[in-house]
Coordinates of C-alpha atoms and ligand atoms in Angstrom, one line a residue:
X640 CA 0.1 0.1 0.0
X641 CA 1.1 3.7 -0.9
X642 CA 0.8 6.3 2.2
X643 CA -0.3 9.3 0.7
X644 CA 2.5 12.0 -0.6
X645 CA 5.0 9.2 -0.8
X646 CA 6.7 8.6 -4.1
X647 CA 4.7 5.8 -4.7
X648 CA 1.5 6.7 -4.8
X649 CA 0.5 7.7 -8.0
X650 CA -1.7 10.3 -9.7
X651 CA -4.1 8.6 -11.4
X652 CA -6.5 10.0 -13.9
X653 CA -9.9 8.3 -15.1
X654 CA -11.4 9.6 -18.1
X655 CA -15.3 8.1 -18.7
X656 CA -18.5 8.8 -19.8
X657 CA -20.0 7.4 -16.7
X658 CA -19.8 7.4 -12.9
X659 CA -22.1 6.4 -10.0
X660 CA -24.5 7.9 -9.2
X661 CA -23.5 10.4 -11.1
X662 CA -24.0 9.5 -14.6
X663 CA -24.7 5.8 -14.8
X664 CA -26.1 3.7 -17.6
X665 CA -24.7 0.2 -16.3
X666 CA -21.9 -1.4 -14.6
X667 CA -19.3 1.0 -15.9
X668 CA -20.4 3.9 -13.9
X669 CA -20.0 1.7 -11.0
X670 CA -16.3 0.2 -11.7
X671 CA -15.5 4.3 -12.2
X672 CA -16.3 5.3 -8.4
X673 CA -15.5 1.8 -6.9
X674 CA -12.5 1.4 -8.2
X675 CA -11.6 5.0 -8.1
X676 CA -12.9 5.1 -3.9
X677 CA -10.1 1.9 -4.1
X678 CA -7.2 3.0 -5.3
X679 CA -8.1 6.5 -2.9
X680 CA -7.7 4.7 -0.1
X681 CA -4.8 3.1 -0.7
X682 CA -3.2 6.2 -1.2
X683 CA -2.9 7.4 -4.6
X684 CA -4.2 10.0 -6.3
X685 CA -7.1 9.9 -8.5
X686 CA -9.0 12.4 -10.2
X687 CA -11.8 11.5 -13.2
X688 CA -13.0 13.3 -16.0
X689 CA -16.7 13.6 -17.3
X690 CA -19.2 15.0 -19.7
X691 CA -20.9 17.8 -18.4
X692 CA -24.4 15.8 -19.0
X693 CA -27.6 17.9 -18.6
X694 CA -28.9 14.7 -17.5
X695 CA -27.0 13.8 -14.8
X696 CA -28.1 14.1 -11.3
X697 CA -26.2 17.1 -9.9
X698 CA -27.3 16.9 -6.5
X699 CA -24.9 14.0 -6.3
X700 CA -22.0 16.0 -6.4
X701 CA -20.8 18.1 -4.1
X702 CA -19.6 21.4 -3.9
X703 CA -20.0 21.8 -7.9
X704 CA -18.6 24.9 -9.3
X705 CA -17.3 26.3 -12.6
X706 CA -13.3 26.4 -12.5
X707 CA -12.4 29.9 -13.6
X708 CA -10.4 28.6 -16.6
X709 CA -11.4 28.2 -20.3
X710 CA -9.4 25.0 -21.8
X711 CA -9.8 25.1 -25.2
X712 CA -10.1 22.0 -27.6
X713 CA -9.8 21.2 -31.7
X714 CA -12.3 19.5 -33.4
X715 CA -12.7 19.9 -37.4
X716 CA -10.5 22.9 -37.7
X717 CA -11.4 24.8 -35.3
X718 CA -10.3 25.5 -31.4
X719 CA -13.9 25.4 -28.9
X720 CA -13.9 26.6 -25.3
X721 CA -14.8 24.5 -22.7
X722 CA -16.4 25.2 -19.4
X723 CA -14.7 23.2 -16.9
X724 CA -16.7 22.4 -13.7
X725 CA -15.3 20.2 -10.1
X726 CA -17.2 19.2 -7.7
X727 CA -16.6 15.8 -5.5
X728 CA -19.0 12.1 -6.1
X729 CA -18.2 9.9 -4.0
X730 CA -15.5 11.5 -1.9
X731 CA -13.8 11.8 -5.3
X732 CA -12.7 14.9 -7.4
X733 CA -14.3 14.6 -10.5
X734 CA -13.6 17.0 -13.6
X735 CA -17.1 17.5 -15.9
X736 CA -16.3 19.1 -19.1
X737 CA -19.3 21.3 -20.6
X738 CA -17.7 22.2 -24.3
X739 CA -19.1 25.4 -25.8
X740 CA -20.1 23.9 -29.2
X741 CA -22.7 24.5 -31.2
X742 CA -24.0 20.8 -31.3
X743 CA -24.8 20.9 -27.7
X744 CA -22.9 17.8 -27.6
X745 CA -24.2 16.4 -23.8
X746 CA -27.0 18.6 -23.3
X747 CA -29.4 15.4 -25.0
X748 CA -31.2 14.6 -21.8
X749 CA -29.8 11.4 -22.3
X750 CA -26.5 10.1 -22.2
X751 CA -26.0 7.3 -25.6
X752 CA -28.0 6.4 -28.3
X753 CA -27.9 10.0 -30.0
X754 CA -26.8 10.1 -33.8
X755 CA -23.7 11.6 -33.6
X756 CA -22.3 9.5 -30.6
X757 CA -18.9 9.3 -32.5
X758 CA -18.4 12.8 -32.9
X759 CA -19.5 13.7 -28.9
X760 CA -17.1 11.3 -27.3
X761 CA -13.7 12.1 -30.3
X762 CA -14.8 15.7 -28.9
X763 CA -15.0 14.8 -25.4
X764 CA -11.8 12.5 -25.5
X765 CA -9.9 15.4 -26.9
X766 CA -11.1 18.0 -24.6
X767 CA -10.3 15.8 -21.5
X768 CA -6.8 15.2 -22.6
X769 CA -6.1 19.0 -23.4
X770 CA -7.6 19.7 -19.9
X771 CA -5.1 17.3 -18.7
X772 CA -1.9 19.3 -20.7
X773 CA -3.5 22.6 -19.8
X774 CA -3.3 22.2 -16.2
X775 CA -0.2 20.7 -16.3
X776 CA -0.6 18.0 -13.7
X777 CA 2.3 15.0 -14.0
X778 CA -0.5 12.7 -13.8
X779 CA 1.1 8.6 -14.0
X780 CA -1.7 6.8 -15.1
X781 CA -4.3 7.8 -17.5
X782 CA -7.0 5.0 -17.6
X783 CA -9.6 5.6 -19.9
X784 CA -12.7 2.9 -20.2
X785 CA -15.1 1.6 -23.7
X786 CA -15.1 2.7 -26.9
X787 CA -16.0 6.1 -26.3
X788 CA -12.8 7.5 -24.4
X789 CA -10.8 5.2 -26.3
X790 CA -9.6 7.5 -29.0
X791 CA -7.7 8.9 -25.7
X792 CA -4.8 6.3 -26.3
X793 CA -3.9 7.2 -29.9
X794 CA -4.5 11.1 -29.0
X795 CA -1.8 10.6 -25.9
X796 CA 0.6 8.7 -28.2
X797 CA 0.1 10.5 -31.3
X798 CA -0.7 14.1 -30.9
X799 CA 0.4 14.6 -26.9
X800 CA 2.9 12.9 -26.3
X801 CA 5.2 15.0 -29.2
X802 CA 4.2 18.2 -27.3
X803 CA 6.1 17.1 -24.4
X804 CA 2.9 15.9 -22.6
X805 CA 4.1 12.4 -22.2
X806 CA 5.0 11.5 -18.5
X807 CA 2.1 8.9 -18.3
X808 CA 1.1 5.2 -19.6
X809 CA -2.4 4.8 -21.0
X810 CA -4.8 2.1 -19.5
X811 CA -7.8 1.1 -21.1
X812 CA -10.1 -1.2 -19.9
X813 CA -12.7 -2.4 -22.5
X814 CA -15.8 -3.2 -20.2
X815 CA -17.7 -4.8 -23.4
X816 CA -16.3 -6.0 -26.5
X817 CA -19.6 -5.8 -28.0
X818 CA -19.4 -1.7 -28.4
X819 CA -16.6 -0.9 -30.3
X820 CA -16.9 2.1 -31.5
X821 CA -16.5 2.4 -35.5
X822 CA -16.9 4.8 -38.0
X823 CA -15.7 5.8 -41.8
X824 CA -12.0 6.3 -41.2
X825 CA -11.8 9.9 -42.4
X826 CA -14.4 11.0 -39.3
X827 CA -10.8 10.1 -36.8
X828 CA -9.8 13.3 -38.3
X829 CA -12.3 15.5 -36.7
X830 CA -10.6 15.6 -33.3
X831 CA -7.3 15.8 -34.8
X832 CA -6.1 12.4 -35.6
X833 CA -4.3 11.1 -38.8
X834 CA -6.3 9.5 -40.5
X835 CA -3.6 8.1 -43.2
X836 CA -1.5 7.3 -40.5
X837 CA -4.2 5.5 -38.5
X838 CA -6.4 3.7 -41.2
X839 CA -3.8 0.7 -41.4
X840 CA -4.6 -3.1 -40.3
X841 CA -2.0 -2.9 -37.6
X842 CA -3.5 0.0 -36.1
X843 CA -7.0 1.3 -36.5
X844 CA -8.5 -0.3 -39.2
X845 CA -11.5 -2.9 -38.0
X846 CA -10.7 -6.5 -39.0
X847 CA -13.4 -7.0 -41.1
X848 CA -14.8 -3.9 -42.7
X849 CA -13.3 -1.0 -44.2
X850 CA -14.2 1.1 -41.0
X851 CA -12.3 2.5 -38.3
X852 CA -12.5 1.0 -34.7
X853 CA -12.0 3.0 -31.5
X854 CA -11.7 0.0 -29.0
X855 CA -9.0 -1.8 -31.4
X856 CA -6.7 1.5 -31.1
X857 CA -7.2 1.1 -27.8
X858 CA -6.0 -2.0 -27.8
X859 CA -3.1 -1.3 -29.9
X860 CA -2.0 2.1 -28.4
X861 CA -2.3 1.6 -24.8
X862 CA 0.7 0.7 -22.1
X863 CA -2.2 -1.9 -20.0
X864 CA -5.2 -3.5 -21.7
X865 CA -7.6 -5.1 -19.4
X866 CA -11.4 -6.3 -19.6
X867 CA -13.3 -7.4 -16.5
X868 CA -13.0 -10.5 -15.8
X869 CA -10.1 -13.9 -16.3
X870 CA -13.6 -15.9 -18.1
X871 CA -14.5 -12.8 -20.2
X872 CA -10.6 -12.4 -20.9
X873 CA -10.3 -15.8 -22.5
X874 CA -13.9 -15.6 -23.8
X875 CA -12.4 -12.7 -26.2
X876 CA -9.4 -14.3 -27.4
X877 CA -11.9 -15.9 -29.8
X878 CA -15.5 -15.7 -30.5
X879 CA -16.2 -13.0 -27.6
X880 CA -13.8 -11.0 -29.0
X881 CA -16.4 -10.0 -31.8
X882 CA -13.4 -9.9 -34.4
X883 CA -10.4 -8.5 -32.4
X884 CA -9.4 -11.9 -31.4
X885 CA -6.3 -11.3 -33.5
X886 CA -5.4 -8.0 -32.4
X887 CA -6.0 -9.3 -28.8
X888 CA -3.5 -12.0 -29.4
X889 CA -0.6 -10.0 -31.0
X890 CA -1.5 -7.6 -27.9
X891 CA -2.0 -10.7 -25.4
X892 CA 1.6 -9.6 -23.5
X893 CA -0.3 -6.4 -22.2
X894 CA -3.7 -7.2 -21.8
X895 CA -5.4 -9.5 -19.2
X896 CA -8.7 -10.0 -16.9
X897 CA -9.2 -8.4 -13.6
X898 CA -12.5 -9.1 -11.8
X899 CA -14.5 -6.1 -10.9
X900 CA -15.7 -5.3 -7.4
X901 CA -18.3 -4.2 -6.4
X902 CA -18.6 -0.8 -4.4
X903 CA -19.3 -2.1 -0.6
X904 CA -20.4 1.4 1.0
X905 CA -23.4 1.9 -1.7
X906 CA -23.9 -1.7 -1.5
X907 CA -23.8 -2.0 2.0
X908 CA -27.8 -4.3 4.0
X909 CA -26.3 -3.0 7.2
X910 CA -26.3 0.7 6.3
X911 CA -28.7 1.1 3.6
X912 CA -30.6 4.2 3.7
X913 CA -33.1 2.9 0.5
X914 CA -33.9 0.0 2.9
X915 CA -37.1 0.0 5.1
X916 CA -35.2 -2.0 7.4
X917 CA -31.6 -2.2 7.5
X918 CA -30.0 -5.6 7.9
X919 CA -27.0 -7.9 8.3
X920 CA -26.2 -11.8 7.9
X921 CA -26.9 -12.3 11.4
X922 CA -29.9 -10.9 11.0
X923 CA -32.2 -11.9 8.6
X924 CA -35.4 -11.1 10.3
X925 CA -34.8 -7.9 8.5
X926 CA -34.4 -9.0 5.6
X927 CA -37.8 -10.8 5.7
X928 CA -39.3 -7.4 6.6
X929 CA -37.9 -5.9 3.7
X930 CA -39.8 -8.5 1.5
X931 CA -42.8 -7.3 3.1
X932 CA -42.5 -3.7 2.2
X933 CA -41.7 -4.9 -1.0
X934 CA -44.8 -7.0 -1.6
X935 CA -46.7 -4.2 0.0
X936 CA -45.2 -1.6 -2.3
X937 CA -45.9 -3.5 -5.4
X938 CA -49.0 -4.8 -4.4
X939 CA -48.0 -8.2 -4.6
X940 CA -49.3 -11.4 -2.4
X941 CA -48.3 -11.3 1.0
X942 CA -50.0 -14.3 2.8
X943 CA -47.4 -16.5 2.4
X944 CA -43.9 -15.0 3.9
X945 CA -42.0 -17.7 3.0
X946 CA -43.0 -18.3 -0.8
X947 CA -39.6 -17.4 -2.9
X948 CA -39.1 -14.2 -4.4
X949 CA -37.1 -13.6 -7.9
X950 CA -35.6 -10.8 -8.6
X951 CA -34.1 -9.2 -11.8
X952 CA -32.1 -5.8 -12.0
X953 CA -30.7 -5.4 -15.8
X954 CA -30.7 -4.4 -19.0
X955 CA -33.1 -6.0 -21.3
X956 CA -30.4 -6.9 -24.3
X957 CA -30.1 -9.5 -26.3
X958 CA -26.5 -9.9 -24.1
X959 CA -28.7 -10.8 -21.0
X960 CA -30.6 -13.3 -22.7
X961 CA -34.5 -11.2 -22.7
X962 CA -35.7 -15.0 -24.4
X963 CA -34.5 -16.6 -20.7
X964 CA -35.5 -13.9 -18.3
X965 CA -39.0 -14.3 -20.5
X966 CA -38.3 -17.8 -19.6
X967 CA -38.1 -17.1 -15.7
X968 CA -41.0 -15.4 -15.0
X969 CA -43.4 -17.8 -16.6
X970 CA -40.9 -20.8 -15.0
X971 CA -41.7 -18.8 -11.6
X972 CA -45.0 -18.6 -12.1
X973 CA -45.6 -22.9 -12.6
X974 CA -42.8 -23.3 -9.4
X975 CA -45.5 -21.0 -6.9
X976 CA -43.1 -18.3 -6.6
X977 CA -43.2 -14.6 -6.8
X978 CA -40.9 -12.1 -9.7
X979 CA -40.0 -8.8 -10.0
X980 CA -38.3 -7.8 -12.5
X981 CA -36.7 -4.1 -12.9
X982 CA -35.3 -3.4 -16.1
X983 CA -35.0 -0.9 -19.4
X984 CA -34.4 -1.9 -22.6
X985 CA -32.9 1.0 -25.2
X986 CA -34.3 -1.1 -27.8
X987 CA -38.2 -0.7 -28.8
X988 CA -39.3 -4.2 -30.0
X989 CA -37.8 -5.7 -26.9
X990 CA -39.3 -2.8 -24.6
X991 CA -42.5 -3.4 -26.1
X992 CA -42.0 -7.2 -25.9
X993 CA -42.0 -6.8 -22.1
X994 CA -44.6 -4.2 -22.2
X995 CA -46.7 -7.0 -22.9
X996 CA -45.6 -9.3 -20.7
X997 CA -46.3 -6.6 -18.0
X998 CA -50.2 -6.2 -19.2
X999 CA -50.8 -9.9 -19.7
X1000 CA -49.5 -10.3 -15.8
X1001 CA -51.3 -6.9 -14.5
X1002 CA -54.0 -8.8 -12.4
X1003 CA -51.6 -11.9 -11.2
X1004 CA -50.0 -10.8 -7.9
X1005 CA -47.5 -12.9 -7.9
X1006 CA -45.6 -11.0 -10.5
X1007 CA -44.1 -7.3 -11.9
X1008 CA -42.6 -5.6 -14.0
X1009 CA -41.7 -2.9 -13.9
X1010 CA -40.1 -1.6 -17.0
X1011 CA -37.2 1.8 -16.2
X1012 CA -34.4 2.6 -14.6
X1013 CA -34.4 3.7 -10.9
X1014 CA -32.3 2.9 -8.5
X1015 CA -33.7 3.3 -5.2
X1016 CA -36.0 0.4 -6.1
X1017 CA -33.5 -1.6 -7.0
X1018 CA -32.0 -1.4 -3.5
X1019 CA -35.2 -2.9 -2.5
X1020 CA -35.8 -5.5 -5.0
X1021 CA -32.1 -7.3 -4.1
X1022 CA -33.1 -6.5 -0.6
X1023 CA -36.0 -8.5 -0.7
X1024 CA -35.3 -11.1 -3.3
X1025 CA -34.7 -14.8 -2.0
X1026 CA -33.0 -15.8 -5.5
X1027 CA -31.6 -14.0 -8.2
X1028 CA -31.6 -14.7 -11.9
X1029 CA -28.8 -13.7 -13.8
X1030 CA -29.1 -15.9 -17.9
X1031 CA -26.6 -13.8 -20.0
X1032 CA -25.8 -15.0 -23.2
X1033 CA -22.6 -13.3 -22.7
X1034 CA -21.6 -11.1 -19.5
X1035 CA -18.0 -9.5 -19.3
X1036 CA -18.1 -9.2 -15.4
X1037 CA -21.5 -8.9 -14.2
X1038 CA -21.8 -7.0 -10.7
X1039 CA -25.8 -8.0 -10.2
X1040 CA -24.9 -11.0 -9.1
X1041 CA -22.6 -9.9 -6.7
X1042 CA -24.4 -6.9 -5.1
X1043 CA -27.1 -9.7 -5.1
X1044 CA -25.2 -12.2 -3.0
X1045 CA -24.4 -9.1 -0.3
X1046 CA -28.1 -8.5 -0.2
X1047 CA -28.4 -12.4 0.6
X1048 CA -30.3 -13.4 -2.9
X1049 CA -29.4 -16.2 -4.2
X1050 CA -27.8 -16.2 -7.7
X1051 CA -28.9 -18.0 -10.4
X1052 CA -26.8 -17.7 -13.6
X1053 CA -25.3 -19.0 -16.5
X1054 CA -21.9 -20.1 -16.6
X1055 CA -20.1 -17.2 -18.4
X1056 CA -17.9 -14.5 -17.9
X1057 CA -17.4 -12.8 -14.6
X1058 CA -20.2 -15.3 -13.5
X1059 CA -18.3 -17.9 -13.9
X1060 CA -15.6 -16.6 -11.7
X1061 CA -17.9 -15.4 -9.0
X1062 CA -20.6 -18.0 -8.8
X1063 CA -20.1 -21.5 -7.8
X1064 CA -22.6 -24.0 -8.3
X1065 CA -24.5 -25.2 -5.0
X1066 CA -24.8 -28.7 -6.4
X1067 CA -21.6 -29.2 -7.5
X1068 CA -19.1 -31.6 -5.9
X1069 CA -16.0 -31.0 -7.2
X1070 CA -15.4 -27.5 -6.0
X1071 CA -14.7 -27.4 -1.9
X1072 CA -18.3 -26.5 -0.2
X1073 CA -16.9 -23.6 1.1
X1074 CA -16.5 -21.7 -1.9
X1075 CA -20.5 -22.9 -3.6
X1076 CA -22.7 -19.8 -3.1
X1077 CA -25.7 -20.4 -5.8
X1078 CA -26.9 -22.0 -9.3
X1079 CA -25.3 -22.6 -12.9
X1080 CA -26.3 -23.8 -15.9
X1081 CA -24.5 -24.0 -19.0
X1082 CA -26.1 -23.9 -21.9
X1083 CA -27.9 -20.7 -23.0
X1084 CA -31.4 -22.6 -23.5
X1085 CA -35.2 -22.8 -21.2
X1086 CA -33.8 -26.6 -20.6
X1087 CA -30.9 -25.3 -18.7
X1088 CA -32.1 -22.0 -16.8
X1089 CA -34.9 -24.7 -15.5
X1090 CA -33.6 -26.9 -14.2
X1091 CA -31.1 -24.4 -12.2
X1092 CA -34.2 -23.0 -10.9
X1093 CA -35.8 -26.2 -9.9
X1094 CA -32.7 -27.2 -7.6
X1095 CA -32.8 -23.4 -6.3
X1096 CA -37.1 -24.2 -5.6
X1097 CA -36.3 -27.5 -4.0
X1098 CA -33.4 -26.1 -1.3
X1099 CA -35.5 -22.9 -0.4
X1100 CA -39.0 -24.7 0.6
X1101 CA -37.4 -28.8 1.3
X1102 CA -34.2 -27.3 3.1
X1103 CA -34.7 -24.3 5.1
X1104 CA -31.8 -24.5 7.2
X1105 CA -29.2 -25.1 4.1
X1106 CA -31.0 -22.3 2.3
X1107 CA -30.2 -20.0 5.4
X1108 CA -26.7 -21.0 5.8
X1109 CA -25.8 -20.3 2.0
X1110 CA -27.8 -16.9 2.8
X1111 CA -25.8 -16.1 5.2
X1112 CA -22.6 -17.5 3.4
X1113 CA -23.7 -15.5 0.5
X1114 CA -23.6 -12.2 2.5
X1115 CA -20.0 -12.6 4.2
X1116 CA -18.2 -13.2 0.9
X1117 CA -15.8 -10.4 -0.1
X1118 CA -16.9 -9.0 -3.2
X1119 CA -14.9 -5.6 -2.4
X1120 CA -12.8 -3.7 -4.8
X1121 CA -9.7 -4.1 -2.7
X1122 CA -8.3 -7.3 -4.2
X1123 CA -8.6 -5.9 -7.6
X1124 CA -8.1 -2.4 -7.1
X1125 CA -4.7 -4.0 -5.6
X1126 CA -4.0 -6.1 -9.1
X1127 CA -4.5 -2.7 -11.2
X1128 CA -1.9 -1.3 -8.6
X1129 CA -0.1 -3.6 -9.3
X1130 CA 0.1 -3.8 -13.2
X1131 CA 0.1 0.7 -12.5
X1132 CA 3.2 0.5 -10.6
X1133 CA 5.2 -2.0 -13.8
X1134 CA 4.2 0.5 -16.6
X1135 CA 5.1 3.1 -14.7
X1136 CA 8.5 1.5 -13.6
X1137 CA 8.9 0.3 -17.0
X1138 CA 8.4 4.1 -17.9
X1139 CA 11.1 6.0 -16.0
X1140 CA 13.7 2.7 -16.0
X1141 CA 13.5 4.0 -19.9
X1142 CA 13.7 7.7 -19.0
Ligands
ADP1224 P1 -24.0 -3.8 -17.3 O1 -22.9 -3.0 -17.2 O2 -23.9 -4.2 -18.9 O3 -25.5 -3.3 -17.7 P2 -23.5 -4.8 -14.9 O4 -24.2 -5.8 -13.9 O5 -21.7 -5.1 -15.0 O6 -23.9 -4.5 -16.2 O7 -24.2 -3.6 -14.1 C1 -25.5 -2.9 -13.9 C2 -25.9 -2.6 -12.8 O8 -26.4 -1.1 -13.2 C3 -25.9 -2.4 -11.6 O9 -25.6 -1.6 -10.6 C4 -27.2 -2.9 -11.8 O10 -28.1 -2.5 -10.1 C5 -27.8 -1.3 -12.6 N1 -29.3 -1.5 -13.3 C6 -29.6 -2.4 -14.3 N2 -30.7 -2.4 -14.7 C7 -31.4 -0.8 -13.4 C8 -32.2 -0.2 -13.7 N3 -33.5 -0.8 -14.4 N4 -32.4 0.1 -12.7 C9 -31.7 0.7 -11.4 N5 -30.2 0.4 -11.5 C10 -30.1 -1.1 -12.9

């Protein structure tokens, strides 16, 4: 561990499109604050750079104010002013960039899904680096995340290093290889990248079509490349890499998978202010009280306190196994349980399909679908549920299974990616009993899911004492960021040491 102010404490800047709880779409947001806080606790100076979205939760930022500086950054042949805001989120210093550009890139009432997302985030990547450069900060690590800030890596080495801003080493984390950020090659020029230099098969040209690929560029140009679990790191070296497998093979020496942690302050049933009653592994009465409260809130039947409640909190996209989620709803009804789904979809057909299912069960007092994003309600569902399903087709890491366990909800998951690294089947005699913590299935079909659910329901109803011990064990597993942050700390230190040796 590095002590604050000692020479081993690093200066780390995360450049990202999301951060919990101020601007959250999915797990990326949790990682930025969770990893950031854990690194700060280890004695490093951690700063975060985010876009200043009009839709962000400003009430989650303390001391938000505009800095008395204007940072100018290049875009499409012109220089634009950026208003820089600072504030503290979860104890971390954050810089918010508000471009003074006529396209109002971050005043769109949503984080992603705009026709010009590529433009919005190439702009942001350039402005974020400009902010660091103009501030004169001697950063050791610049950590960028996903395609939205992948441009930071080539920009840093091809533009800023030439200006003498080269003390940092670049770490890139890909949280999901499904989203790679591709565009016609010429669009790279918007943020000042050299198209001719980068539009080559060994640099940024996509491996299967003529476009350029942001994630590929970050893999090629970063000093360290990570993804969010060891199993996913293996999967993306073959089909899971969505066309980038060969690039990952070429750069395999700098690539590794580090399992995400969860923010154990935010996700703590013994202090969670969203819950009706706080509880811990030694007091499961409190968990039962939350179940009763949620049933009342959602108008679910409450005659049988021990009727199992299955939870699911997810973005409704193909990756999450939407057909299996649908199946789990019907299977739960068949098995006599209750089901609560909290989810929303950016895909209109999927959203409509689930609205149809919600209507179908409208008068059924055992099934509720809440088709929106609701952070407060998510806490209540983790606390109230007995089981939690994550039947993903692929899952880079997945946080919901870990959060569920911390709240004493036993996960039922498909063995893929980070789910394979965090959930171990209760009935699998080939693994030690002490690590068995949930129910898993392998094939992405209804049969596999049904049999895992049947085993879970059986255990819950027939062996309540065994179930209680399983719940208590799950609640005490350490999913904190501490171990994973140490792994990041280690690779950062090594990269910095190599850089200093060269210098
Ligand atoms: P992904 O990043 O692919 O969406 P993760 O499992 O890594 O999946 O992270 C999901 C995070 O988003 C969790 O913190 C989960 O609680 C939260 N979440 C997902 N959907 C919703 C929703 N509809 N309302 C509230 N929180 C949600």
